[in-house]
Amino acid sequence: MKIWIARHGQTKFNARHLMQGRTDEPLNETGIAQAKEARKKIGDIKFDAVYASPLKRAQVTGSIIGNVDPSELIIDDRLIEADFGKYELKNYYLLGLPMMSYWYIPELFPAPKTVETLSSLIERSHSFLKELEQKDYDNVLIACHGGIMRPLSGYLMDKPNGIYWRPKPKNCEIRVFESLDGKHKMLDDIF
C-alpha cells in the first residue's frame, strides 16, 4: 500500500503566522491554488480512499488533491490538528519560551498546560495508521495538518520516538510512504 500524507493548503491564519489548531478556518485563495498545484504534481494517481481531518481546510485539500467529491471523503477525528489551548491563534514568534520550546523540540520539553501532549498526538496517529494498514488499498490519501503529520510520518519511518518532527511540513507538502507487511519506507516528498 502507498500512503500519501498531505498537509492542508494555506489559510489566512497560516499567512499571518498564527498557531492554528482546532480553529476551523477554510483555505484562502493561495491554499486552493496550492492544492490544485499539488494535484498536478502527482499526476493521474487514483486513490482507493481519501481520509481527512474533520476541519474544512483539510477536507477541501483532500477533495482537490484526491480528485474526489467532498461526500466521498472519510472523516476521521484522529487526524485533527493538535489542540494548542491558550496558544491558539497566537503569533508563532510571540509564543513565549514554554510553548516555543515544546513545539520546536517536543522530545525534550513538555507540553504547556492546555496544550495537547506529544504522547496524545502519537497515540491517536499511530492508532489510525495501524487500523489503515489492515485495509486492502493500493493508494490512499490522508489530508491533515502539520502537527499530526509529524507522528504519522514518524510511524511510517519507523522512528523509535514515534515522530518525524523536523523539518516542519509546508502547506500542501505530500509525503509518500510504502507500507507492506508491517515494513515501511519513505518513497517521496513532494512540495
JSON list of C-alpha atoms in Angstrom, two decimals, residues 47-177:
[
{"chain": "A", "resi": 47, "resn": "PHE", "atom": "CA", "xyz": [-6.85, 6.90, -4.70]},
{"chain": "A", "resi": 48, "resn": "ASP", "atom": "CA", "xyz": [-8.81, 3.95, -3.33]},
{"chain": "A", "resi": 49, "resn": "ALA", "atom": "CA", "xyz": [-9.75, 6.11, -0.34]},
{"chain": "A", "resi": 50, "resn": "VAL", "atom": "CA", "xyz": [-9.23, 9.69, 0.81]},
{"chain": "A", "resi": 51, "resn": "TYR", "atom": "CA", "xyz": [-9.19, 10.29, 4.57]},
{"chain": "A", "resi": 52, "resn": "ALA", "atom": "CA", "xyz": [-9.38, 13.76, 6.09]},
{"chain": "A", "resi": 53, "resn": "SER", "atom": "CA", "xyz": [-9.45, 15.60, 9.36]},
{"chain": "A", "resi": 54, "resn": "PRO", "atom": "CA", "xyz": [-12.84, 16.98, 10.40]},
{"chain": "A", "resi": 55, "resn": "LEU", "atom": "CA", "xyz": [-11.57, 20.53, 9.74]},
{"chain": "A", "resi": 56, "resn": "LYS", "atom": "CA", "xyz": [-12.54, 22.31, 6.50]},
{"chain": "A", "resi": 57, "resn": "ARG", "atom": "CA", "xyz": [-9.01, 23.18, 5.42]},
{"chain": "A", "resi": 58, "resn": "ALA", "atom": "CA", "xyz": [-8.02, 19.51, 5.36]},
{"chain": "A", "resi": 59, "resn": "GLN", "atom": "CA", "xyz": [-11.27, 18.38, 3.74]},
{"chain": "A", "resi": 60, "resn": "VAL", "atom": "CA", "xyz": [-11.01, 20.84, 0.84]},
{"chain": "A", "resi": 61, "resn": "THR", "atom": "CA", "xyz": [-7.34, 19.94, 0.38]},
{"chain": "A", "resi": 62, "resn": "GLY", "atom": "CA", "xyz": [-8.21, 16.22, 0.37]},
{"chain": "A", "resi": 63, "resn": "SER", "atom": "CA", "xyz": [-11.01, 16.70, -2.12]},
{"chain": "A", "resi": 64, "resn": "ILE", "atom": "CA", "xyz": [-8.78, 18.66, -4.53]},
{"chain": "A", "resi": 65, "resn": "ILE", "atom": "CA", "xyz": [-5.61, 16.54, -4.25]},
{"chain": "A", "resi": 66, "resn": "GLY", "atom": "CA", "xyz": [-7.61, 13.31, -4.10]},
{"chain": "A", "resi": 67, "resn": "ASN", "atom": "CA", "xyz": [-9.75, 14.39, -7.07]},
{"chain": "A", "resi": 68, "resn": "VAL", "atom": "CA", "xyz": [-12.91, 13.26, -5.26]},
{"chain": "A", "resi": 69, "resn": "ASP", "atom": "CA", "xyz": [-16.23, 14.80, -4.34]},
{"chain": "A", "resi": 70, "resn": "PRO", "atom": "CA", "xyz": [-16.28, 16.03, -0.72]},
{"chain": "A", "resi": 71, "resn": "SER", "atom": "CA", "xyz": [-19.03, 13.48, 0.02]},
{"chain": "A", "resi": 72, "resn": "GLU", "atom": "CA", "xyz": [-16.53, 10.68, -0.71]},
{"chain": "A", "resi": 73, "resn": "LEU", "atom": "CA", "xyz": [-14.07, 11.77, 2.00]},
{"chain": "A", "resi": 74, "resn": "ILE", "atom": "CA", "xyz": [-13.69, 9.51, 5.03]},
{"chain": "A", "resi": 75, "resn": "ILE", "atom": "CA", "xyz": [-13.56, 11.85, 8.01]},
{"chain": "A", "resi": 76, "resn": "ASP", "atom": "CA", "xyz": [-11.55, 10.61, 10.99]},
{"chain": "A", "resi": 77, "resn": "ASP", "atom": "CA", "xyz": [-11.29, 12.62, 14.22]},
{"chain": "A", "resi": 78, "resn": "ARG", "atom": "CA", "xyz": [-7.84, 11.17, 14.93]},
{"chain": "A", "resi": 79, "resn": "LEU", "atom": "CA", "xyz": [-6.47, 13.28, 12.06]},
{"chain": "A", "resi": 80, "resn": "ILE", "atom": "CA", "xyz": [-7.47, 16.63, 13.58]},
{"chain": "A", "resi": 81, "resn": "GLU", "atom": "CA", "xyz": [-4.73, 19.15, 14.32]},
{"chain": "A", "resi": 82, "resn": "ALA", "atom": "CA", "xyz": [-3.12, 19.41, 17.75]},
{"chain": "A", "resi": 83, "resn": "ASP", "atom": "CA", "xyz": [-5.02, 21.32, 20.39]},
{"chain": "A", "resi": 84, "resn": "PHE", "atom": "CA", "xyz": [-2.96, 24.44, 21.12]},
{"chain": "A", "resi": 85, "resn": "GLY", "atom": "CA", "xyz": [-5.11, 25.51, 24.07]},
{"chain": "A", "resi": 86, "resn": "LYS", "atom": "CA", "xyz": [-4.41, 29.08, 25.18]},
{"chain": "A", "resi": 87, "resn": "TYR", "atom": "CA", "xyz": [-1.84, 29.45, 22.36]},
{"chain": "A", "resi": 88, "resn": "GLU", "atom": "CA", "xyz": [-4.48, 29.08, 19.63]},
{"chain": "A", "resi": 89, "resn": "LEU", "atom": "CA", "xyz": [-4.21, 31.94, 17.10]},
{"chain": "A", "resi": 90, "resn": "LYS", "atom": "CA", "xyz": [-1.12, 33.40, 18.79]},
{"chain": "A", "resi": 91, "resn": "ASN", "atom": "CA", "xyz": [1.77, 34.62, 16.62]},
{"chain": "A", "resi": 92, "resn": "TYR", "atom": "CA", "xyz": [4.48, 31.95, 16.12]},
{"chain": "A", "resi": 93, "resn": "TYR", "atom": "CA", "xyz": [7.18, 34.41, 17.10]},
{"chain": "A", "resi": 94, "resn": "LEU", "atom": "CA", "xyz": [5.47, 35.62, 20.29]},
{"chain": "A", "resi": 95, "resn": "LEU", "atom": "CA", "xyz": [4.58, 32.30, 21.92]},
{"chain": "A", "resi": 96, "resn": "GLY", "atom": "CA", "xyz": [6.87, 32.56, 24.91]},
{"chain": "A", "resi": 97, "resn": "LEU", "atom": "CA", "xyz": [9.50, 30.07, 25.97]},
{"chain": "A", "resi": 98, "resn": "PRO", "atom": "CA", "xyz": [7.34, 27.15, 27.27]},
{"chain": "A", "resi": 99, "resn": "MET", "atom": "CA", "xyz": [5.29, 26.77, 24.06]},
{"chain": "A", "resi": 100, "resn": "MET", "atom": "CA", "xyz": [8.11, 27.62, 21.68]},
{"chain": "A", "resi": 101, "resn": "SER", "atom": "CA", "xyz": [10.39, 25.09, 23.39]},
{"chain": "A", "resi": 102, "resn": "TYR", "atom": "CA", "xyz": [7.71, 22.37, 23.29]},
{"chain": "A", "resi": 103, "resn": "TRP", "atom": "CA", "xyz": [6.61, 22.97, 19.69]},
{"chain": "A", "resi": 104, "resn": "TYR", "atom": "CA", "xyz": [10.15, 23.13, 18.31]},
{"chain": "A", "resi": 105, "resn": "ILE", "atom": "CA", "xyz": [11.75, 20.36, 20.41]},
{"chain": "A", "resi": 106, "resn": "PRO", "atom": "CA", "xyz": [8.92, 18.24, 21.88]},
{"chain": "A", "resi": 107, "resn": "GLU", "atom": "CA", "xyz": [11.31, 15.37, 22.57]},
{"chain": "A", "resi": 108, "resn": "LEU", "atom": "CA", "xyz": [12.94, 17.50, 25.29]},
{"chain": "A", "resi": 109, "resn": "PHE", "atom": "CA", "xyz": [10.27, 19.89, 26.56]},
{"chain": "A", "resi": 110, "resn": "PRO", "atom": "CA", "xyz": [6.83, 19.09, 28.00]},
{"chain": "A", "resi": 111, "resn": "ALA", "atom": "CA", "xyz": [3.59, 20.49, 26.62]},
{"chain": "A", "resi": 112, "resn": "PRO", "atom": "CA", "xyz": [2.43, 23.60, 28.47]},
{"chain": "A", "resi": 113, "resn": "LYS", "atom": "CA", "xyz": [-0.86, 23.34, 30.36]},
{"chain": "A", "resi": 114, "resn": "THR", "atom": "CA", "xyz": [-3.89, 23.43, 27.99]},
{"chain": "A", "resi": 115, "resn": "VAL", "atom": "CA", "xyz": [-1.80, 22.12, 25.05]},
{"chain": "A", "resi": 116, "resn": "GLU", "atom": "CA", "xyz": [-2.15, 18.58, 23.66]},
{"chain": "A", "resi": 117, "resn": "THR", "atom": "CA", "xyz": [0.79, 16.38, 24.60]},
{"chain": "A", "resi": 118, "resn": "LEU", "atom": "CA", "xyz": [3.15, 14.68, 22.20]},
{"chain": "A", "resi": 119, "resn": "SER", "atom": "CA", "xyz": [2.11, 11.28, 23.58]},
{"chain": "A", "resi": 120, "resn": "SER", "atom": "CA", "xyz": [-1.52, 12.06, 22.71]},
{"chain": "A", "resi": 121, "resn": "LEU", "atom": "CA", "xyz": [-0.57, 13.00, 19.12]},
{"chain": "A", "resi": 122, "resn": "ILE", "atom": "CA", "xyz": [1.48, 9.81, 18.78]},
{"chain": "A", "resi": 123, "resn": "GLU", "atom": "CA", "xyz": [-1.23, 7.61, 20.28]},
{"chain": "A", "resi": 124, "resn": "ARG", "atom": "CA", "xyz": [-4.06, 8.79, 18.02]},
{"chain": "A", "resi": 125, "resn": "SER", "atom": "CA", "xyz": [-2.00, 8.95, 14.83]},
{"chain": "A", "resi": 126, "resn": "HIS", "atom": "CA", "xyz": [-0.44, 5.52, 15.31]},
{"chain": "A", "resi": 127, "resn": "SER", "atom": "CA", "xyz": [-3.86, 4.04, 16.18]},
{"chain": "A", "resi": 128, "resn": "PHE", "atom": "CA", "xyz": [-5.20, 5.43, 12.90]},
{"chain": "A", "resi": 129, "resn": "LEU", "atom": "CA", "xyz": [-2.33, 4.00, 10.84]},
{"chain": "A", "resi": 130, "resn": "LYS", "atom": "CA", "xyz": [-2.45, 0.55, 12.45]},
{"chain": "A", "resi": 131, "resn": "GLU", "atom": "CA", "xyz": [-6.13, 0.39, 11.51]},
{"chain": "A", "resi": 132, "resn": "LEU", "atom": "CA", "xyz": [-5.44, 1.71, 8.00]},
{"chain": "A", "resi": 133, "resn": "GLU", "atom": "CA", "xyz": [-2.78, -0.93, 7.38]},
{"chain": "A", "resi": 134, "resn": "GLN", "atom": "CA", "xyz": [-5.46, -3.62, 7.73]},
{"chain": "A", "resi": 135, "resn": "LYS", "atom": "CA", "xyz": [-7.25, -2.27, 4.63]},
{"chain": "A", "resi": 136, "resn": "ASP", "atom": "CA", "xyz": [-6.71, -3.55, 1.12]},
{"chain": "A", "resi": 137, "resn": "TYR", "atom": "CA", "xyz": [-5.76, -0.30, -0.64]},
{"chain": "A", "resi": 138, "resn": "ASP", "atom": "CA", "xyz": [-3.16, 0.31, -3.32]},
{"chain": "A", "resi": 139, "resn": "ASN", "atom": "CA", "xyz": [-3.12, 4.11, -2.89]},
{"chain": "A", "resi": 140, "resn": "VAL", "atom": "CA", "xyz": [-4.65, 6.06, -0.02]},
{"chain": "A", "resi": 141, "resn": "LEU", "atom": "CA", "xyz": [-4.51, 9.80, 0.67]},
{"chain": "A", "resi": 142, "resn": "ILE", "atom": "CA", "xyz": [-4.57, 11.34, 4.14]},
{"chain": "A", "resi": 143, "resn": "ALA", "atom": "CA", "xyz": [-5.31, 15.08, 4.21]},
{"chain": "A", "resi": 144, "resn": "CYS", "atom": "CA", "xyz": [-4.36, 16.52, 7.57]},
{"chain": "A", "resi": 145, "resn": "HIS", "atom": "CA", "xyz": [-2.27, 19.11, 9.41]},
{"chain": "A", "resi": 146, "resn": "GLY", "atom": "CA", "xyz": [1.37, 19.90, 10.17]},
{"chain": "A", "resi": 147, "resn": "GLY", "atom": "CA", "xyz": [1.18, 18.82, 13.80]},
{"chain": "A", "resi": 148, "resn": "ILE", "atom": "CA", "xyz": [-0.42, 15.41, 13.24]},
{"chain": "A", "resi": 149, "resn": "MET", "atom": "CA", "xyz": [1.58, 14.80, 10.03]},
{"chain": "A", "resi": 150, "resn": "ARG", "atom": "CA", "xyz": [4.74, 14.57, 12.14]},
{"chain": "A", "resi": 151, "resn": "PRO", "atom": "CA", "xyz": [3.79, 11.47, 14.18]},
{"chain": "A", "resi": 152, "resn": "LEU", "atom": "CA", "xyz": [2.07, 9.93, 11.14]},
{"chain": "A", "resi": 153, "resn": "SER", "atom": "CA", "xyz": [5.39, 10.28, 9.29]},
{"chain": "A", "resi": 154, "resn": "GLY", "atom": "CA", "xyz": [7.33, 9.05, 12.33]},
{"chain": "A", "resi": 155, "resn": "TYR", "atom": "CA", "xyz": [5.32, 5.83, 12.42]},
{"chain": "A", "resi": 156, "resn": "LEU", "atom": "CA", "xyz": [5.84, 5.22, 8.70]},
{"chain": "A", "resi": 157, "resn": "MET", "atom": "CA", "xyz": [9.57, 5.94, 9.01]},
{"chain": "A", "resi": 158, "resn": "ASP", "atom": "CA", "xyz": [9.83, 3.54, 11.96]},
{"chain": "A", "resi": 159, "resn": "LYS", "atom": "CA", "xyz": [11.27, 6.29, 14.17]},
{"chain": "A", "resi": 160, "resn": "PRO", "atom": "CA", "xyz": [11.98, 4.96, 17.68]},
{"chain": "A", "resi": 161, "resn": "ASN", "atom": "CA", "xyz": [10.45, 8.05, 19.32]},
{"chain": "A", "resi": 162, "resn": "GLY", "atom": "CA", "xyz": [7.39, 7.85, 17.03]},
{"chain": "A", "resi": 163, "resn": "ILE", "atom": "CA", "xyz": [7.83, 11.24, 15.37]},
{"chain": "A", "resi": 164, "resn": "TYR", "atom": "CA", "xyz": [9.50, 12.91, 12.39]},
{"chain": "A", "resi": 165, "resn": "TRP", "atom": "CA", "xyz": [9.30, 16.48, 13.70]},
{"chain": "A", "resi": 166, "resn": "ARG", "atom": "CA", "xyz": [11.75, 18.47, 11.62]},
{"chain": "A", "resi": 167, "resn": "PRO", "atom": "CA", "xyz": [11.57, 19.93, 9.04]},
{"chain": "A", "resi": 168, "resn": "LYS", "atom": "CA", "xyz": [8.11, 21.42, 9.52]},
{"chain": "A", "resi": 169, "resn": "PRO", "atom": "CA", "xyz": [5.78, 20.27, 6.71]},
{"chain": "A", "resi": 170, "resn": "LYS", "atom": "CA", "xyz": [4.96, 23.00, 4.19]},
{"chain": "A", "resi": 171, "resn": "ASN", "atom": "CA", "xyz": [1.41, 23.78, 3.09]},
{"chain": "A", "resi": 172, "resn": "CYS", "atom": "CA", "xyz": [0.35, 21.09, 0.58]},
{"chain": "A", "resi": 173, "resn": "GLU", "atom": "CA", "xyz": [3.55, 19.11, 1.07]},
{"chain": "A", "resi": 174, "resn": "ILE", "atom": "CA", "xyz": [2.87, 15.44, 0.31]},
{"chain": "A", "resi": 175, "resn": "ARG", "atom": "CA", "xyz": [4.93, 12.66, 1.87]},
{"chain": "A", "resi": 176, "resn": "VAL", "atom": "CA", "xyz": [4.61, 9.30, 0.14]},
{"chain": "A", "resi": 177, "resn": "PHE", "atom": "CA", "xyz": [5.26, 6.05, 2.02]}
]
